[in-house]
Amino acid sequence: MNMIQAINSAMDVSMQRDDNVCVFGEDVGFYGGVFRATAGLQKKYGKTRAFDTPINECGIIGVAVGMAAYGLKPVAEIQFADYIYPGLDQLVSEAARLRYRSAGEFTAPITVRSPFGGGIFGGQTHSQSPESIFTHVCGIKTVIPSTPYDAKGLLIAAIEDPDPVVFFEPKRIYNGPFDGHYDTPVTPWAKHPASQVPDEHYVIPLGKANIVRGGGDLTILCYGTMVHVVMDSVKTLGIDAEVIDLRTLLPLDMDTIEASVKKTGRCMVVHEATRTSGFGAELVALVQERCFYHLEAPIERVTGYDTPYPHSLEWAYFPGPVRLRLAIERVMEDVSGEV
Amino acid sequence: MASDKKRRNLPSLELYVPEPKFRPGDEADFSDVEVLPAGETRRPDTAAAHDEMHDLAYGLVRVLGDDHKAVGPWDPKLDPDTLRKMLRAMALTRAFDQRMFRAQRQGKTSFYMKCTGEEAVAIAATFALDRDDMTFPSYRQQGILIARDWSLVDMMNQVYSNSKDRLKGRQLPIMYSTKQGGFFSISGNLATQFPQAVGWAMASAAKGDTRIAASWTGEGSSAEGDFHSACTFAAVYKAPVILNVVNNQWAISSFSGFAGAEATTFAARAVGYGIAGLRVDGNDALAVYAATQWAAERARTNKGPTLIEHFTYRAEGHSTSDDPSQYRSADEAAEWPLGDPIARLKNHLIALGEWDEERQEAMDKECAEQVKTAAKQAEKNGILGHGLHQPLETMFEDVFEEMPPHLRKQEQEMLAENRAANNVAKTR
């Protein structure tokens, strides 16, 4: 399966198992979603369980909160993460706080799926990575898969989770892993082992990172599309780096991160999102607090620049192979000056 | 941009900023407020097409006339026992408000909001709903809980944020929540409950349930985007929901003109969304009951949502933190042409020969006693800032169902810091 098929399968399996699971959003029903993620679900489960909505993100999320209060398990789609902001009040002030403010009497076990990230010439409003807006909100879990296998297991876990989950899908890797070499054609998922996705139900627990590659010299923390870009750079440069795909940003698997950095003594954080107050800042702070005496070099951040996502200058903005190589060289530089 | 010669002779544009008619010191005069006589507005079938009832969005459903008799097609013809129960719930709500307002002034809690003058809007509506219909109130519908015989002590525990507060002292006073009472957790964020009520109603319909949802928001909050979201979704999916706009003329210091009232009615918003709209005398308990009953039947028979504007007046300050004498005429409440909802229902019962002033006086006294007894009981569980609160570590519970490691760590840090602070205090 490619990532879209895996996501579709996760919803299919969840709807099959639980009558309370319903999916909705703009173009989600009859058409099956602009990225085809919900294709076939309306035909299979009917219009009351898979349906189209008005173009109103506040309504989509507000209605989802009300449905959840009734007892349903809504899976709402926001067509692009760039358009989640009209629904932000309902997510931040309502979904995230409902359990706390009602002392557990009312809960909002909703899943908000949304394609995110750049690398597709999406310009300013089809490329953003707003994850740190959500990791800053107490009461919301934030999940980002990087492979079809993970996408299905994590999405099922998100749907079954009793708390609200924002599930960001890196649209750049819907059809195949993207290594950052934008000038060469993308390889489809079929050639990647993580495209082997079971048809049946399985879960990847939230809050558990995945060590994509073990290594002893440097820890690289990343998620989403950047996992593949990082892996390619590590391979090309022949660095013995430990690459950790965080998978869940909140709750964060700090134990895995801490053990890795204490082993390697060096740490680099990579994300597409803009730098200032991005999720990388939290990662850097945590690694600094927990691993200070093990660090042999300052922690590096390779991120999007603090600008809106540009259209024509996309590949200068995107944290691709060149920027990664320079950062890896900096972080691997010995205090004595030797590489 | 000023170079276009053809435009030079046009007059300058002027920005219009609405202004209420009366400010402090002015004599309030509401003689130009159009109040239709009771019984004049027609009552269509609950299955009527929304576009056949546009007149109702500009009319005013009234049952109780100046002679305190119930007249016209909207008379719900309630039996005297029900009327007395409704009157009692309204009187009890007012007594509760008075006591809690005083408690705030005495420093027993940080904050309170009264619903004086608007008791009918919540209470008569609740009497017309089923006990298991779900309500999504704003902060001024404490009457719903009282109409559903909810424990006054439990409400006060919340106001006092004490050791028995079910919400564990996390919420500002009056932000009640009870699943058992069919009363959705109140949020400080205005109008968010409106689309949530629509979602609840959609879920009920999708599941083939028979329960409906009702929500309340103020006329000020109807300017929020959530109001538009709610009306759009309610109309699109014909959701079994009643959307109440309580037009009490004031949003803190802003008069209803800032929510658009100078141009049209709030019930008329329904016309544009293609849903049924009713405009009701919000101080007429029978009219509120009848309109809610009508909307509930419409919702229950899959005929879709109703938007009800309750035309009323916020007789007191917005909250304990507000002083209305700073922005409106002091005699407005007394001059308000629709009177007081409790007095009007009382006079109706008297006109029916089912009540008298002595019984009213006795009932008011009884309500005050009931509230006083409840307050004494609640105060035993603690008042704000007097040490009787929930254990410190409860601060970290219920953020998520299971406490994640980072919160567990912060909990341990907080407890250690608190122990350290106590030790420092002891050594001084």
Short mmCIF file of N, CA, C and O in Angstrom, two decimals, chain B residues 29-127:
data_model
loop_
_atom_site.label_atom_id
_atom_site.label_comp_id
_atom_site.label_asym_id
_atom_site.label_seq_id
_atom_site.Cartn_x
_atom_site.Cartn_y
_atom_site.Cartn_z
N ASP B 29 -36.52 55.65 27.77
CA ASP B 29 -37.88 55.69 27.23
C ASP B 29 -37.96 54.65 26.11
O ASP B 29 -37.39 54.83 25.04
N PHE B 30 -38.67 53.58 26.39
CA PHE B 30 -38.75 52.50 25.40
C PHE B 30 -40.05 52.52 24.61
O PHE B 30 -40.46 51.50 24.05
N SER B 31 -40.70 53.68 24.57
CA SER B 31 -42.01 53.72 23.89
C SER B 31 -41.92 53.38 22.41
O SER B 31 -42.90 52.97 21.80
N ASP B 32 -40.71 53.50 21.83
CA ASP B 32 -40.59 53.14 20.42
C ASP B 32 -40.24 51.66 20.19
O ASP B 32 -40.13 51.22 19.05
N VAL B 33 -40.06 50.89 21.28
CA VAL B 33 -39.82 49.45 21.10
C VAL B 33 -41.15 48.82 20.73
O VAL B 33 -42.13 48.92 21.47
N GLU B 34 -41.18 48.19 19.58
CA GLU B 34 -42.43 47.65 19.09
C GLU B 34 -42.76 46.35 19.83
O GLU B 34 -42.01 45.39 19.77
N VAL B 35 -43.85 46.38 20.57
CA VAL B 35 -44.29 45.19 21.30
C VAL B 35 -45.67 44.80 20.79
O VAL B 35 -46.66 45.49 21.05
N LEU B 36 -45.72 43.71 20.06
CA LEU B 36 -47.01 43.26 19.53
C LEU B 36 -47.88 42.79 20.69
O LEU B 36 -47.38 42.22 21.66
N PRO B 37 -49.17 43.02 20.60
CA PRO B 37 -50.06 42.53 21.66
C PRO B 37 -50.02 41.00 21.74
O PRO B 37 -49.77 40.33 20.73
N ALA B 38 -50.25 40.46 22.95
CA ALA B 38 -50.25 39.01 23.14
C ALA B 38 -51.30 38.36 22.24
O ALA B 38 -52.34 38.94 21.96
N GLY B 39 -50.95 37.17 21.77
CA GLY B 39 -51.93 36.38 21.00
C GLY B 39 -52.03 36.72 19.54
O GLY B 39 -52.76 36.08 18.79
N GLU B 40 -51.29 37.73 19.08
CA GLU B 40 -51.45 38.19 17.68
C GLU B 40 -50.66 37.36 16.68
O GLU B 40 -51.04 37.25 15.53
N THR B 41 -49.54 36.80 17.13
CA THR B 41 -48.68 36.07 16.18
C THR B 41 -49.24 34.67 15.93
O THR B 41 -49.57 33.96 16.87
N ARG B 42 -49.31 34.31 14.66
CA ARG B 42 -49.91 33.01 14.32
C ARG B 42 -48.99 31.86 14.73
O ARG B 42 -47.78 32.05 14.91
N ARG B 43 -49.56 30.70 14.87
CA ARG B 43 -48.79 29.51 15.21
C ARG B 43 -48.91 28.51 14.06
O ARG B 43 -49.93 27.84 13.91
N PRO B 44 -47.85 28.41 13.23
CA PRO B 44 -47.93 27.47 12.12
C PRO B 44 -47.78 26.03 12.60
O PRO B 44 -47.37 25.80 13.74
N ASP B 45 -48.08 25.11 11.72
CA ASP B 45 -47.86 23.70 12.02
C ASP B 45 -46.35 23.48 12.21
O ASP B 45 -45.55 24.13 11.55
N THR B 46 -45.98 22.56 13.10
CA THR B 46 -44.55 22.34 13.35
C THR B 46 -43.85 21.74 12.13
O THR B 46 -42.63 21.73 12.07
N ALA B 47 -44.64 21.26 11.19
CA ALA B 47 -44.04 20.71 9.96
C ALA B 47 -43.99 21.74 8.84
O ALA B 47 -43.57 21.43 7.73
N ALA B 48 -44.39 22.99 9.13
CA ALA B 48 -44.43 24.02 8.09
C ALA B 48 -43.06 24.22 7.45
O ALA B 48 -42.02 24.11 8.13
N ALA B 49 -43.07 24.51 6.16
CA ALA B 49 -41.80 24.80 5.48
C ALA B 49 -41.21 26.09 6.05
O ALA B 49 -41.95 27.02 6.36
N HIS B 50 -39.89 26.12 6.18
CA HIS B 50 -39.26 27.28 6.81
C HIS B 50 -39.57 28.57 6.08
O HIS B 50 -39.69 29.63 6.68
N ASP B 51 -39.72 28.48 4.75
CA ASP B 51 -39.94 29.72 3.99
C ASP B 51 -41.39 30.19 4.02
O ASP B 51 -41.72 31.21 3.44
N GLU B 52 -42.25 29.43 4.71
CA GLU B 52 -43.64 29.87 4.87
C GLU B 52 -43.83 30.57 6.22
O GLU B 52 -44.95 30.84 6.62
N MET B 53 -42.74 30.78 6.92
CA MET B 53 -42.90 31.36 8.26
C MET B 53 -41.93 32.50 8.53
O MET B 53 -41.55 32.74 9.65
N HIS B 54 -41.54 33.19 7.45
CA HIS B 54 -40.60 34.30 7.62
C HIS B 54 -41.16 35.38 8.54
O HIS B 54 -40.42 36.02 9.28
N ASP B 55 -42.47 35.59 8.50
CA ASP B 55 -43.08 36.65 9.33
C ASP B 55 -42.80 36.43 10.82
O ASP B 55 -42.69 37.38 11.59
N LEU B 56 -42.67 35.14 11.22
CA LEU B 56 -42.47 34.85 12.64
C LEU B 56 -41.10 35.30 13.13
O LEU B 56 -40.90 35.52 14.32
N ALA B 57 -40.17 35.43 12.21
CA ALA B 57 -38.83 35.86 12.58
C ALA B 57 -38.80 37.37 12.87
O ALA B 57 -37.85 37.87 13.46
N TYR B 58 -39.87 38.06 12.43
CA TYR B 58 -39.94 39.51 12.68
C TYR B 58 -41.07 39.86 13.64
O TYR B 58 -41.23 41.00 14.03
N GLY B 59 -41.87 38.86 13.98
CA GLY B 59 -42.99 39.09 14.89
C GLY B 59 -42.54 38.94 16.34
O GLY B 59 -41.35 39.11 16.66
N LEU B 60 -43.46 38.65 17.22
CA LEU B 60 -43.12 38.43 18.62
C LEU B 60 -44.19 37.50 19.22
O LEU B 60 -45.34 37.90 19.37
N VAL B 61 -43.76 36.27 19.50
CA VAL B 61 -44.70 35.33 20.10
C VAL B 61 -44.93 35.75 21.54
O VAL B 61 -43.99 35.81 22.33
N ARG B 62 -46.19 36.09 21.87
CA ARG B 62 -46.54 36.47 23.24
C ARG B 62 -47.84 35.78 23.62
O ARG B 62 -48.76 35.71 22.81
N VAL B 63 -47.89 35.29 24.83
CA VAL B 63 -49.08 34.59 25.32
C VAL B 63 -49.77 35.40 26.41
O VAL B 63 -50.97 35.55 26.44
N LEU B 64 -48.95 35.93 27.34
CA LEU B 64 -49.51 36.66 28.48
C LEU B 64 -49.79 38.11 28.12
O LEU B 64 -48.87 38.86 27.76
N GLY B 65 -51.04 38.50 28.22
CA GLY B 65 -51.44 39.87 27.90
C GLY B 65 -51.29 40.78 29.11
O GLY B 65 -50.91 40.36 30.20
N ASP B 66 -51.59 42.04 28.89
CA ASP B 66 -51.48 43.02 29.97
C ASP B 66 -52.42 42.69 31.13
O ASP B 66 -52.18 43.10 32.27
N ASP B 67 -53.49 41.97 30.80
CA ASP B 67 -54.43 41.57 31.87
C ASP B 67 -54.01 40.24 32.53
O ASP B 67 -54.77 39.66 33.29
N HIS B 68 -52.78 39.77 32.19
CA HIS B 68 -52.22 38.54 32.77
C HIS B 68 -52.96 37.28 32.35
O HIS B 68 -52.75 36.21 32.92
N LYS B 69 -53.82 37.37 31.37
CA LYS B 69 -54.50 36.18 30.85
C LYS B 69 -53.67 35.62 29.69
O LYS B 69 -52.97 36.36 28.99
N ALA B 70 -53.78 34.31 29.51
CA ALA B 70 -53.10 33.65 28.40
C ALA B 70 -54.02 33.66 27.19
O ALA B 70 -55.17 33.24 27.28
N VAL B 71 -53.49 34.16 26.08
CA VAL B 71 -54.34 34.27 24.89
C VAL B 71 -53.61 33.80 23.63
O VAL B 71 -52.39 33.79 23.57
N GLY B 72 -54.40 33.46 22.65
CA GLY B 72 -53.88 33.20 21.31
C GLY B 72 -53.44 31.77 21.07
O GLY B 72 -53.49 30.91 21.95
N PRO B 73 -53.00 31.52 19.84
CA PRO B 73 -52.71 30.15 19.41
C PRO B 73 -51.48 29.54 20.08
O PRO B 73 -51.29 28.33 20.02
N TRP B 74 -50.64 30.37 20.69
CA TRP B 74 -49.43 29.83 21.32
C TRP B 74 -49.64 29.45 22.78
O TRP B 74 -48.73 28.95 23.43
N ASP B 75 -50.85 29.70 23.31
CA ASP B 75 -51.09 29.34 24.72
C ASP B 75 -50.86 27.84 24.91
O ASP B 75 -51.58 27.02 24.33
N PRO B 76 -49.84 27.45 25.70
CA PRO B 76 -49.55 26.01 25.85
C PRO B 76 -50.56 25.30 26.75
O PRO B 76 -50.49 24.08 26.90
N LYS B 77 -51.46 26.07 27.35
CA LYS B 77 -52.52 25.50 28.20
C LYS B 77 -51.95 24.55 29.25
O LYS B 77 -52.34 23.39 29.35
N LEU B 78 -51.00 25.06 30.00
CA LEU B 78 -50.38 24.26 31.05
C LEU B 78 -51.28 24.20 32.28
O LEU B 78 -51.99 25.17 32.58
N ASP B 79 -51.22 23.08 32.98
CA ASP B 79 -52.05 22.97 34.19
C ASP B 79 -51.42 23.80 35.32
O ASP B 79 -50.22 24.07 35.31
N PRO B 80 -52.24 24.20 36.27
CA PRO B 80 -51.75 25.09 37.34
C PRO B 80 -50.55 24.53 38.11
O PRO B 80 -49.68 25.29 38.51
N ASP B 81 -50.51 23.22 38.29
CA ASP B 81 -49.38 22.63 39.02
C ASP B 81 -48.07 22.88 38.30
O ASP B 81 -47.06 23.22 38.90
N THR B 82 -48.09 22.67 36.99
CA THR B 82 -46.88 22.91 36.19
C THR B 82 -46.50 24.39 36.25
O THR B 82 -45.33 24.73 36.39
N LEU B 83 -47.50 25.26 36.16
CA LEU B 83 -47.22 26.70 36.22
C LEU B 83 -46.58 27.07 37.56
O LEU B 83 -45.63 27.85 37.62
N ARG B 84 -47.09 26.48 38.63
CA ARG B 84 -46.53 26.78 39.96
C ARG B 84 -45.10 26.24 40.08
O ARG B 84 -44.23 26.89 40.66
N LYS B 85 -44.88 25.06 39.51
CA LYS B 85 -43.51 24.49 39.55
C LYS B 85 -42.54 25.40 38.80
O LYS B 85 -41.42 25.62 39.22
N MET B 86 -43.01 25.88 37.68
CA MET B 86 -42.17 26.76 36.85
C MET B 86 -41.88 28.06 37.60
O MET B 86 -40.74 28.53 37.63
N LEU B 87 -42.91 28.60 38.22
CA LEU B 87 -42.76 29.83 38.99
C LEU B 87 -41.76 29.61 40.13
O LEU B 87 -40.89 30.45 40.39
N ARG B 88 -41.86 28.46 40.77
CA ARG B 88 -40.97 28.17 41.89
C ARG B 88 -39.52 28.05 41.42
O ARG B 88 -38.60 28.59 42.06
N ALA B 89 -39.31 27.38 40.29
CA ALA B 89 -37.94 27.25 39.77
C ALA B 89 -37.35 28.62 39.44
O ALA B 89 -36.17 28.88 39.66
N MET B 90 -38.21 29.51 38.94
CA MET B 90 -37.73 30.86 38.61
C MET B 90 -37.40 31.65 39.88
O MET B 90 -36.38 32.33 39.95
N ALA B 91 -38.26 31.51 40.89
CA ALA B 91 -38.03 32.23 42.15
C ALA B 91 -36.78 31.67 42.84
O ALA B 91 -35.99 32.43 43.42
N LEU B 92 -36.61 30.35 42.76
CA LEU B 92 -35.45 29.73 43.40
C LEU B 92 -34.16 30.17 42.70
O LEU B 92 -33.14 30.44 43.36
N THR B 93 -34.21 30.29 41.39
CA THR B 93 -33.03 30.75 40.64
C THR B 93 -32.67 32.17 41.06
O THR B 93 -31.49 32.49 41.26
N ARG B 94 -33.69 33.01 41.22
CA ARG B 94 -33.41 34.39 41.61
C ARG B 94 -32.83 34.46 43.02
O ARG B 94 -31.88 35.20 43.28
N ALA B 95 -33.38 33.62 43.91
CA ALA B 95 -32.86 33.59 45.29
C ALA B 95 -31.42 33.08 45.30
O ALA B 95 -30.56 33.59 46.02
N PHE B 96 -31.15 32.07 44.48
CA PHE B 96 -29.80 31.51 44.36
C PHE B 96 -28.83 32.59 43.89
O PHE B 96 -27.75 32.79 44.45
N ASP B 97 -29.24 33.31 42.85
CA ASP B 97 -28.40 34.38 42.30
C ASP B 97 -28.09 35.44 43.37
O ASP B 97 -26.96 35.91 43.50
N GLN B 98 -29.14 35.82 44.11
CA GLN B 98 -28.95 36.87 45.12
C GLN B 98 -27.92 36.43 46.16
O GLN B 98 -27.02 37.19 46.52
N ARG B 99 -28.06 35.19 46.62
CA ARG B 99 -27.17 34.66 47.66
C ARG B 99 -25.73 34.57 47.15
O ARG B 99 -24.77 34.93 47.83
N MET B 100 -25.57 34.07 45.93
CA MET B 100 -24.22 33.86 45.40
C MET B 100 -23.54 35.19 45.05
O MET B 100 -22.34 35.35 45.18
N PHE B 101 -24.36 36.15 44.62
CA PHE B 101 -23.82 37.49 44.35
C PHE B 101 -23.25 38.07 45.65
O PHE B 101 -22.15 38.60 45.71
N ARG B 102 -24.04 37.90 46.73
CA ARG B 102 -23.61 38.39 48.03
C ARG B 102 -22.35 37.65 48.50
O ARG B 102 -21.42 38.24 49.04
N ALA B 103 -22.32 36.34 48.24
CA ALA B 103 -21.15 35.53 48.63
C ALA B 103 -19.89 36.07 47.96
O ALA B 103 -18.81 36.11 48.56
N GLN B 104 -20.03 36.51 46.71
CA GLN B 104 -18.86 37.07 46.02
C GLN B 104 -18.45 38.38 46.69
O GLN B 104 -17.27 38.62 46.93
N ARG B 105 -19.45 39.20 47.05
CA ARG B 105 -19.14 40.48 47.69
C ARG B 105 -18.51 40.26 49.06
O ARG B 105 -17.72 41.07 49.54
N GLN B 106 -18.85 39.11 49.69
CA GLN B 106 -18.26 38.79 50.99
C GLN B 106 -16.90 38.13 50.86
O GLN B 106 -16.30 37.73 51.86
N GLY B 107 -16.43 37.95 49.65
CA GLY B 107 -15.12 37.37 49.44
C GLY B 107 -15.08 35.85 49.52
O GLY B 107 -14.02 35.25 49.62
N LYS B 108 -16.28 35.21 49.47
CA LYS B 108 -16.30 33.75 49.56
C LYS B 108 -15.98 33.09 48.23
O LYS B 108 -15.71 31.89 48.17
N THR B 109 -16.08 33.84 47.16
CA THR B 109 -15.70 33.34 45.84
C THR B 109 -15.21 34.51 45.00
O THR B 109 -15.39 35.67 45.38
N SER B 110 -14.61 34.20 43.87
CA SER B 110 -13.97 35.26 43.09
C SER B 110 -14.92 35.94 42.12
O SER B 110 -14.67 37.06 41.67
N PHE B 111 -16.03 35.25 41.79
CA PHE B 111 -16.78 35.69 40.62
C PHE B 111 -18.18 35.11 40.64
O PHE B 111 -18.41 34.00 41.11
N TYR B 112 -19.14 35.88 40.12
CA TYR B 112 -20.48 35.33 39.93
C TYR B 112 -21.20 36.08 38.81
O TYR B 112 -20.88 37.23 38.50
N MET B 113 -22.17 35.41 38.18
CA MET B 113 -23.00 36.04 37.14
C MET B 113 -24.46 35.71 37.41
O MET B 113 -24.83 34.54 37.51
N LYS B 114 -25.26 36.75 37.52
CA LYS B 114 -26.70 36.57 37.72
C LYS B 114 -27.43 36.46 36.38
O LYS B 114 -26.90 36.89 35.35
N CYS B 115 -28.64 35.91 36.43
CA CYS B 115 -29.48 35.87 35.21
C CYS B 115 -30.77 36.63 35.44
O CYS B 115 -31.77 36.37 34.79
N THR B 116 -30.74 37.59 36.37
CA THR B 116 -31.95 38.32 36.76
C THR B 116 -32.67 38.92 35.55
O THR B 116 -32.06 39.62 34.74
N GLY B 117 -33.95 38.64 35.46
CA GLY B 117 -34.77 39.13 34.36
C GLY B 117 -34.82 38.16 33.19
O GLY B 117 -35.63 38.32 32.27
N GLU B 118 -33.94 37.16 33.21
CA GLU B 118 -33.88 36.21 32.10
C GLU B 118 -34.22 34.79 32.56
O GLU B 118 -33.91 33.82 31.87
N GLU B 119 -34.84 34.67 33.73
CA GLU B 119 -35.10 33.35 34.28
C GLU B 119 -35.97 32.49 33.37
O GLU B 119 -35.77 31.27 33.26
N ALA B 120 -36.94 33.12 32.70
CA ALA B 120 -37.88 32.34 31.88
C ALA B 120 -37.17 31.67 30.70
O ALA B 120 -37.52 30.56 30.30
N VAL B 121 -36.16 32.37 30.17
CA VAL B 121 -35.48 31.89 28.96
C VAL B 121 -34.90 30.49 29.15
O VAL B 121 -34.97 29.64 28.28
N ALA B 122 -34.33 30.25 30.33
CA ALA B 122 -33.75 28.93 30.59
C ALA B 122 -34.80 27.99 31.18
O ALA B 122 -34.91 26.82 30.77
N ILE B 123 -35.58 28.50 32.13
CA ILE B 123 -36.45 27.60 32.91
C ILE B 123 -37.67 27.14 32.11
O ILE B 123 -37.96 25.95 32.04
N ALA B 124 -38.38 28.06 31.49
CA ALA B 124 -39.56 27.65 30.73
C ALA B 124 -39.16 26.75 29.56
O ALA B 124 -39.86 25.80 29.23
N ALA B 125 -37.99 27.04 28.95
CA ALA B 125 -37.50 26.19 27.86
C ALA B 125 -37.22 24.79 28.36
O ALA B 125 -37.58 23.79 27.72
N THR B 126 -36.58 24.70 29.53
CA THR B 126 -36.25 23.39 30.09
C THR B 126 -37.52 22.59 30.41
O THR B 126 -37.56 21.37 30.20
N PHE B 127 -38.55 23.28 30.89
CA PHE B 127 -39.82 22.59 31.15
C PHE B 127 -40.41 22.00 29.87
O PHE B 127 -41.15 21.02 29.93
#
